[in-house]
Short mmCIF file of N, CA and C in Angstrom, two decimals:
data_model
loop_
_atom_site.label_atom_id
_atom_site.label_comp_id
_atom_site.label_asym_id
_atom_site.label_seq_id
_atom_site.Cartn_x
_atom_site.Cartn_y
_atom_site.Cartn_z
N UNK A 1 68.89 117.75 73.60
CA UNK A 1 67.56 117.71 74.18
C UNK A 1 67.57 116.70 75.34
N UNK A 2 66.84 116.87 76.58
CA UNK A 2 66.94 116.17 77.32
C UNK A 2 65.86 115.38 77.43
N UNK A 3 66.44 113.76 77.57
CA UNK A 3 65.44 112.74 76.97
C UNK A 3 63.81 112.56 77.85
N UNK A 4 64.30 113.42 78.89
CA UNK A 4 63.27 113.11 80.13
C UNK A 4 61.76 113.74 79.17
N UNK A 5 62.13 114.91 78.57
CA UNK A 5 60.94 116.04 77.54
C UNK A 5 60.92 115.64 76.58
N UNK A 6 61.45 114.94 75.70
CA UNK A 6 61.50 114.28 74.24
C UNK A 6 59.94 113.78 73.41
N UNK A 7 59.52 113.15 74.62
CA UNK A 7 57.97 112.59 74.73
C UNK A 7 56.94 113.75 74.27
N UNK A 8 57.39 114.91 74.74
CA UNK A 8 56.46 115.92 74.51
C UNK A 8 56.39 117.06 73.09
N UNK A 9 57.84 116.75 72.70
CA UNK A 9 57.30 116.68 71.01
C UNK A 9 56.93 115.75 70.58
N UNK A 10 56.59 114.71 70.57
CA UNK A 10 56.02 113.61 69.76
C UNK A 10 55.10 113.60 69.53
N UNK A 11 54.18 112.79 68.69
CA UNK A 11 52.49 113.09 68.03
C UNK A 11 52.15 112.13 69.11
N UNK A 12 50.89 112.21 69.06
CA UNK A 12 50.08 111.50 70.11
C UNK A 12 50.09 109.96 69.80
N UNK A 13 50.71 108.75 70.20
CA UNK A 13 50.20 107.70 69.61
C UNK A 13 49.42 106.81 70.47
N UNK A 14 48.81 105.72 70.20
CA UNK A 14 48.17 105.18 70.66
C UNK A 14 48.59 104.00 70.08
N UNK A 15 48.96 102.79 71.17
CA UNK A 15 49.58 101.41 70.48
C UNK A 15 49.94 101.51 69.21
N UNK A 16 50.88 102.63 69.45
CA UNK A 16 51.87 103.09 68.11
C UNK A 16 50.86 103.20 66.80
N UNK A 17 50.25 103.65 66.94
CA UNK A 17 49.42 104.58 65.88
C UNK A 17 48.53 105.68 66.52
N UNK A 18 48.77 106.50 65.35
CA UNK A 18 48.52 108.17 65.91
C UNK A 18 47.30 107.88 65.55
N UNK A 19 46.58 109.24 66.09
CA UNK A 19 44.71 109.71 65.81
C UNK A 19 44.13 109.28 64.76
N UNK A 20 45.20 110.07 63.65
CA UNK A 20 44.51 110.20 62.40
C UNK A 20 44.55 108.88 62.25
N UNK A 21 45.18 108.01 62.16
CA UNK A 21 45.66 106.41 61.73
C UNK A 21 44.34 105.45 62.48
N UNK A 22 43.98 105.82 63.72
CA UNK A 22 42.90 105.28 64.41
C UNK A 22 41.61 105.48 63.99
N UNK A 23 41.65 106.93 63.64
CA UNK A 23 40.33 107.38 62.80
C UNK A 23 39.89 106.51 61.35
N UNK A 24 41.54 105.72 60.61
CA UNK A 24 41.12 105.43 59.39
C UNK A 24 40.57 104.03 59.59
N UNK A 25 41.49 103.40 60.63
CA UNK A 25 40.77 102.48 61.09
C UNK A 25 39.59 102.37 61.33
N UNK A 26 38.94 102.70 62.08
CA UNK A 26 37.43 102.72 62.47
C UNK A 26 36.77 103.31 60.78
N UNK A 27 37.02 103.73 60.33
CA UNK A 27 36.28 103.98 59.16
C UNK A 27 36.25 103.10 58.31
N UNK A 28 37.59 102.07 58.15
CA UNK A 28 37.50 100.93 57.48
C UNK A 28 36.73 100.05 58.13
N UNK A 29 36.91 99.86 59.39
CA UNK A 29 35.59 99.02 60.08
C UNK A 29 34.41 99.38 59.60
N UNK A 30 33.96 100.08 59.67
CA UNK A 30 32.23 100.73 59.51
C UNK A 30 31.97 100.76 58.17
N UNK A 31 32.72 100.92 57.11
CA UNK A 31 32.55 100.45 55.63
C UNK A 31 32.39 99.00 55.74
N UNK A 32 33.26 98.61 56.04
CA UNK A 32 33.14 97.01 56.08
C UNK A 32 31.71 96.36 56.49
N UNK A 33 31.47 96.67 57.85
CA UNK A 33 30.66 96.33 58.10
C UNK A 33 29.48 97.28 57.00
N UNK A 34 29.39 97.98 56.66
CA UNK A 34 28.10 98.87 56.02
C UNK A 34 27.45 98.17 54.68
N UNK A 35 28.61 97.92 54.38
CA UNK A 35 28.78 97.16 52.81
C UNK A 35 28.24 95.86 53.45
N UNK A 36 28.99 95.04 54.48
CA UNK A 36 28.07 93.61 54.59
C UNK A 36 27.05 93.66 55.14
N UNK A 37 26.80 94.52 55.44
CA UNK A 37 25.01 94.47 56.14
C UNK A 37 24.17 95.63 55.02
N UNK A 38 24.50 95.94 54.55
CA UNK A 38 22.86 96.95 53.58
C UNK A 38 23.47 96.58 52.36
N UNK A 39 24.82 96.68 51.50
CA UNK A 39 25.21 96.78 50.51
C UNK A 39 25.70 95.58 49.34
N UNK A 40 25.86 94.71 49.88
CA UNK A 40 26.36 93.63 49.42
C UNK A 40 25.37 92.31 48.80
N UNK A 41 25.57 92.49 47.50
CA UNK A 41 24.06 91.74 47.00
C UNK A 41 24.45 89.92 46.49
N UNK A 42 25.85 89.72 47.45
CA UNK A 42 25.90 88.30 47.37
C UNK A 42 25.26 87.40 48.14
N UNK A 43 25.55 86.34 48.66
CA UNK A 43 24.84 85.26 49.42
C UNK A 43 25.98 85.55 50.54
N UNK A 44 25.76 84.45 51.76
CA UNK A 44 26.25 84.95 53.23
C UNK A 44 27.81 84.85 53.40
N UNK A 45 28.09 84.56 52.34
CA UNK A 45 29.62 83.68 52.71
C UNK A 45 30.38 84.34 51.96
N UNK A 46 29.86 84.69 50.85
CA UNK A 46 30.80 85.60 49.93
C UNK A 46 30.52 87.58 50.16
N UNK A 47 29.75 87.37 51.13
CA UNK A 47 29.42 88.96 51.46
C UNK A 47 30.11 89.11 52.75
N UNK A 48 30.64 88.33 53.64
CA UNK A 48 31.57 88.25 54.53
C UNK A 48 32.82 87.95 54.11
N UNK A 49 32.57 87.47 53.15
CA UNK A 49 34.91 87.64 52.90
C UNK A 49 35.03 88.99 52.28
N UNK A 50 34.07 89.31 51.16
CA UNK A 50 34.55 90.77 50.52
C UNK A 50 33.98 91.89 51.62
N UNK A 51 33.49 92.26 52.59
CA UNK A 51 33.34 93.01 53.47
C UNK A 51 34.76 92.63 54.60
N UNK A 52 35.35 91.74 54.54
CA UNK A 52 36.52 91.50 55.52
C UNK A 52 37.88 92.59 54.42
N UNK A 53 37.46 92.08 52.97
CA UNK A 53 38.21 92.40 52.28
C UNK A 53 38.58 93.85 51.72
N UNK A 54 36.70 94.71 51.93
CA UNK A 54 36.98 96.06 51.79
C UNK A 54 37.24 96.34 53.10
N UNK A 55 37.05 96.24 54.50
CA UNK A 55 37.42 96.74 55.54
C UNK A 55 39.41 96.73 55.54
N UNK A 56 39.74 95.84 55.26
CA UNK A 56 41.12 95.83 54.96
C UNK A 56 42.16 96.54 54.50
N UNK A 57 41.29 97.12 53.28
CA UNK A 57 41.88 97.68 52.40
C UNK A 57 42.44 99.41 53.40
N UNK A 58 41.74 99.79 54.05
CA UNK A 58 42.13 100.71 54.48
C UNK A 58 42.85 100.89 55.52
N UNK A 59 42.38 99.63 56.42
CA UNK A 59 43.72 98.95 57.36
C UNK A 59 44.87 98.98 57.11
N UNK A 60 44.94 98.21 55.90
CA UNK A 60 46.55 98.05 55.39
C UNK A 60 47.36 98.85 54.97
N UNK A 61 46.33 100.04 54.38
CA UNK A 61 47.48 101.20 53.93
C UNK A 61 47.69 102.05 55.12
N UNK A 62 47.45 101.51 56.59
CA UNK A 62 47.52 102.37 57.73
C UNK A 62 48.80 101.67 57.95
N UNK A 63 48.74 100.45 58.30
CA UNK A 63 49.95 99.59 59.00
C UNK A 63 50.83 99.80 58.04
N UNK A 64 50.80 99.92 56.61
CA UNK A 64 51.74 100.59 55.79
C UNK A 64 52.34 101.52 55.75
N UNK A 65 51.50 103.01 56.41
CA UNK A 65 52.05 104.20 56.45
C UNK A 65 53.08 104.26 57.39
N UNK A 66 52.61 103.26 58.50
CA UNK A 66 53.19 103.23 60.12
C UNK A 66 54.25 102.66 59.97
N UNK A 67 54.72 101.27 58.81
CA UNK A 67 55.93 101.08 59.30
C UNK A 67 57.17 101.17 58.11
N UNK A 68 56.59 102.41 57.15
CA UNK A 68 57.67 102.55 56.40
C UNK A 68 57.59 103.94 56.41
N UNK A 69 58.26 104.66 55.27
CA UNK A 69 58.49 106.14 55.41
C UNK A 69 57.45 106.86 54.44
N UNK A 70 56.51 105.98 54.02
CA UNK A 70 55.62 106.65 53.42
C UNK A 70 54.96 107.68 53.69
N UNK A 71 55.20 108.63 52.41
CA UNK A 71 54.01 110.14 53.36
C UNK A 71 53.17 109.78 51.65
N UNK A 72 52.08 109.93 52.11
CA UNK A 72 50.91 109.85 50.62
C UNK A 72 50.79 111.54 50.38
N UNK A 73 50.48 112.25 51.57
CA UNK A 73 50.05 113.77 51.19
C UNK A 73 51.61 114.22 50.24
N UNK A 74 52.64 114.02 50.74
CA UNK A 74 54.25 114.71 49.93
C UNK A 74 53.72 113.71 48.36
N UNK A 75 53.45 113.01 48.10
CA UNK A 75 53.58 111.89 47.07
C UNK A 75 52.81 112.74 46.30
N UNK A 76 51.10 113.06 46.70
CA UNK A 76 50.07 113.88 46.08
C UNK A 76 50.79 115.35 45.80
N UNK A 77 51.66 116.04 46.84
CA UNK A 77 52.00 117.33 46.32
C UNK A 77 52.71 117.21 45.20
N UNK A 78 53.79 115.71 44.73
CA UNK A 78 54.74 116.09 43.98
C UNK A 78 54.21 116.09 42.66
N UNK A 79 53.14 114.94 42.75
CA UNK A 79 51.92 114.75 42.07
C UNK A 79 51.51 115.91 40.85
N UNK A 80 50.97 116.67 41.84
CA UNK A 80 50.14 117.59 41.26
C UNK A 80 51.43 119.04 40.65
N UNK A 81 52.53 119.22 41.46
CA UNK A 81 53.30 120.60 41.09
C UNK A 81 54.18 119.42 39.62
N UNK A 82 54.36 118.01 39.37
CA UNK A 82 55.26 117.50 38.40
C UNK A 82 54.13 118.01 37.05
N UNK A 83 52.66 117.82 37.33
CA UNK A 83 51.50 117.95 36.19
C UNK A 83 51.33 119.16 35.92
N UNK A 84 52.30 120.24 36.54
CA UNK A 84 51.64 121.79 36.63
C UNK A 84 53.57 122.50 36.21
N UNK A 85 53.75 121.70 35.89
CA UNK A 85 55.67 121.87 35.90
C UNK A 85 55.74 122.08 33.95
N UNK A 86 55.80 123.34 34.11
CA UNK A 86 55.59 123.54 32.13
C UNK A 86 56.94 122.84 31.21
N UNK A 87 57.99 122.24 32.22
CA UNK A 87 59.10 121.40 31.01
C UNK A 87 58.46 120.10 30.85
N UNK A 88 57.23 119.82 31.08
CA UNK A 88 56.98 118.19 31.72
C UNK A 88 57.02 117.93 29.40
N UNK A 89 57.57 116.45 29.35
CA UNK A 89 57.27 116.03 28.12
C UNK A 89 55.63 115.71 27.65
N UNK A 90 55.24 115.94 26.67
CA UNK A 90 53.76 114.84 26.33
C UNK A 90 53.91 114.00 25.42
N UNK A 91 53.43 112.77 25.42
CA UNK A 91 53.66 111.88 24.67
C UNK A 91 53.41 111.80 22.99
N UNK A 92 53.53 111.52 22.38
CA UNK A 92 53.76 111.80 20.68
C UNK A 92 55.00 112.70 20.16
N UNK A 93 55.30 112.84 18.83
CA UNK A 93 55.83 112.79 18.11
C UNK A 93 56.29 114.70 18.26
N UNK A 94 55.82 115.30 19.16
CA UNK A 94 56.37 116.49 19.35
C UNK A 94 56.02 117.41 18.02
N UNK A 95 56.38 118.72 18.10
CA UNK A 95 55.99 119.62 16.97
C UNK A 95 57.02 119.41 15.80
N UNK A 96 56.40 119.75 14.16
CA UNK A 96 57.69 119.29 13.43
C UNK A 96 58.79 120.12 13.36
N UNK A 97 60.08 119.77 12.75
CA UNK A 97 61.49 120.63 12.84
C UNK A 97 61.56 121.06 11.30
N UNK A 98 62.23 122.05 11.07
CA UNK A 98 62.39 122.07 9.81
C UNK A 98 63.41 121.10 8.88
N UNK A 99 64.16 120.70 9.80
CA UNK A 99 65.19 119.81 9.32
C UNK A 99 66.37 120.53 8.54
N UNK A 100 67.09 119.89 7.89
CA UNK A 100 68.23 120.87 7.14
C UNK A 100 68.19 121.38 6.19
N UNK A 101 68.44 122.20 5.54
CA UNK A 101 68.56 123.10 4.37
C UNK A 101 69.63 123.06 3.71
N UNK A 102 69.35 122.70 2.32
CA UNK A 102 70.25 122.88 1.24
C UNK A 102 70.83 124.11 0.87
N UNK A 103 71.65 124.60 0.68
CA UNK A 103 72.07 125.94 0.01
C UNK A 103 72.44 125.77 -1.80
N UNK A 104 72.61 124.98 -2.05
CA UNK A 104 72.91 124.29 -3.63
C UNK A 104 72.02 123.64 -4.12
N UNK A 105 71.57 123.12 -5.32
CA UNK A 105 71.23 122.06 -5.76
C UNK A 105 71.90 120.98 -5.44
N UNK A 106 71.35 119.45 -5.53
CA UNK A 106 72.20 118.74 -4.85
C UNK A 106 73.39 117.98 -5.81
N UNK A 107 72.79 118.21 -7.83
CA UNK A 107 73.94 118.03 -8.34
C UNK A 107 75.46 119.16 -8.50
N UNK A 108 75.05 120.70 -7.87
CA UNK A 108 75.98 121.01 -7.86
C UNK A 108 77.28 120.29 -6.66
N UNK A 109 75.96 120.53 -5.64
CA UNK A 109 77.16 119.63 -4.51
C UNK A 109 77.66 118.11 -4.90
N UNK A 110 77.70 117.42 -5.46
CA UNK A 110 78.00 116.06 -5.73
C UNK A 110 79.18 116.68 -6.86
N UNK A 111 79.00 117.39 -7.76
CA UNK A 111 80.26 117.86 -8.75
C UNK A 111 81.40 118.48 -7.88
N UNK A 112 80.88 118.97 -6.20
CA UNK A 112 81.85 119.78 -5.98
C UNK A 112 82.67 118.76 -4.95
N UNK A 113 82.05 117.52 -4.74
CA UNK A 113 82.61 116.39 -3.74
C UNK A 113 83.38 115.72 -4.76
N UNK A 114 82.99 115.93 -6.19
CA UNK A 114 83.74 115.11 -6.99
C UNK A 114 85.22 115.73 -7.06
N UNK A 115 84.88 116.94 -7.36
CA UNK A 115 86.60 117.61 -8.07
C UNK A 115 87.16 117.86 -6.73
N UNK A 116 86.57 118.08 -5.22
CA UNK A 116 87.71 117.52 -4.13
C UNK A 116 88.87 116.27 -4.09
N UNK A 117 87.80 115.51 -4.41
CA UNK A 117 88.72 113.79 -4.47
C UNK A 117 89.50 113.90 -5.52
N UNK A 118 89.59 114.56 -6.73
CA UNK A 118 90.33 114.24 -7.46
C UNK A 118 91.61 115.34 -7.40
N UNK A 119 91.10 116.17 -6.59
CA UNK A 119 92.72 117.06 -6.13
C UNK A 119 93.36 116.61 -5.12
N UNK A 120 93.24 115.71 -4.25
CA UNK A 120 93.88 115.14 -3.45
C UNK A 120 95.31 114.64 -3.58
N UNK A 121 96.24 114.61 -3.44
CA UNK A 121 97.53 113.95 -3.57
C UNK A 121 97.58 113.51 -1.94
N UNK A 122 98.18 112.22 -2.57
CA UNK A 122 98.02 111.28 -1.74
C UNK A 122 100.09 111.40 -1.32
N UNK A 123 100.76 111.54 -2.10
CA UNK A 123 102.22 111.65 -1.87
C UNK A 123 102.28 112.34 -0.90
N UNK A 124 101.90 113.66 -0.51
CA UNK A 124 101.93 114.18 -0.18
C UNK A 124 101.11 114.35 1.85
N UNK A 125 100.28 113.39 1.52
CA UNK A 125 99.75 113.37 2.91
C UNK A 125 101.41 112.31 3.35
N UNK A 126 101.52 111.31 3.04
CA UNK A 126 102.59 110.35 3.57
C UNK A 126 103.69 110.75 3.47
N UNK A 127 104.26 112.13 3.01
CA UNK A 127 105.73 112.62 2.52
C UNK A 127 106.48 111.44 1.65
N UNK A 128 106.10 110.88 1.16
CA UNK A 128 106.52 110.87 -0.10
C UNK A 128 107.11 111.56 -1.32
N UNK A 129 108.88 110.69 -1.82
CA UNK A 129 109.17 111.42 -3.46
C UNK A 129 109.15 110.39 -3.90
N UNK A 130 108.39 111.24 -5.16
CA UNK A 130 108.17 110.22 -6.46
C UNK A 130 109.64 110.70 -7.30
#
């Protein structure tokens, strides 16, 4: 690509923040201010730091978006298709299992672990003559 046109794919910015980013700005301004002038039922000093403080709040997640790789809308899609994703786990104890099944009573099986051990020759695993 030749660098001279490069400019003209790019989003529109404005002192390196785009529209939308300017738009959130000014909206955090005008909350701010809205809240310290009609909304704010403290005294003068504490209705000017928390109106500095909600105006901020939306500031910051601008200068945030701008200087890392954050996308919030990809974050919200993965969001919503991970909650709509039918392997997702839910928390508790899951449905019950049947667990294992006996085929014997369990004193037949214990008589039949018994007369194993006692046919064993042991000479015979080690090659051994007696």
């Amino acid at each position: 690509m030749n660098i001279a046109y490069k400019h003209l794919d790019a989003k529109l910015r404005i002192a390196d923040l785009t529209v939308g980013q300017w738009m959130g700005l000014f909206a955090g301004l005008i909350a701010g201010m809205g809240y310290g002038t009609y909304l704010s039922p403290f005294g003068q000093m504490l209705t000017l730091v928390t109106a500095i403080y909600i105006a901020g709040i939306p500031i910051a997640a601008i200068f945030l978006a701008s200087f890392s790789e954050f996308d919030f809308w990809l974050l919200v899609r993965s969001a919503v298709r991970w909650r709509r994703l039918d392997g997702r786990y839910l928390p508790g104890p899951g449905t019950p299992t049947p667990g294992y099944r006996l085929t014997a009573p369990p004193d037949e099986l214990r008589h039949a672990e018994r007369e194993r051990v006692a046919e064993l020759d042991l000479g015979a695993l080690w090659e051994t003559e007696r």
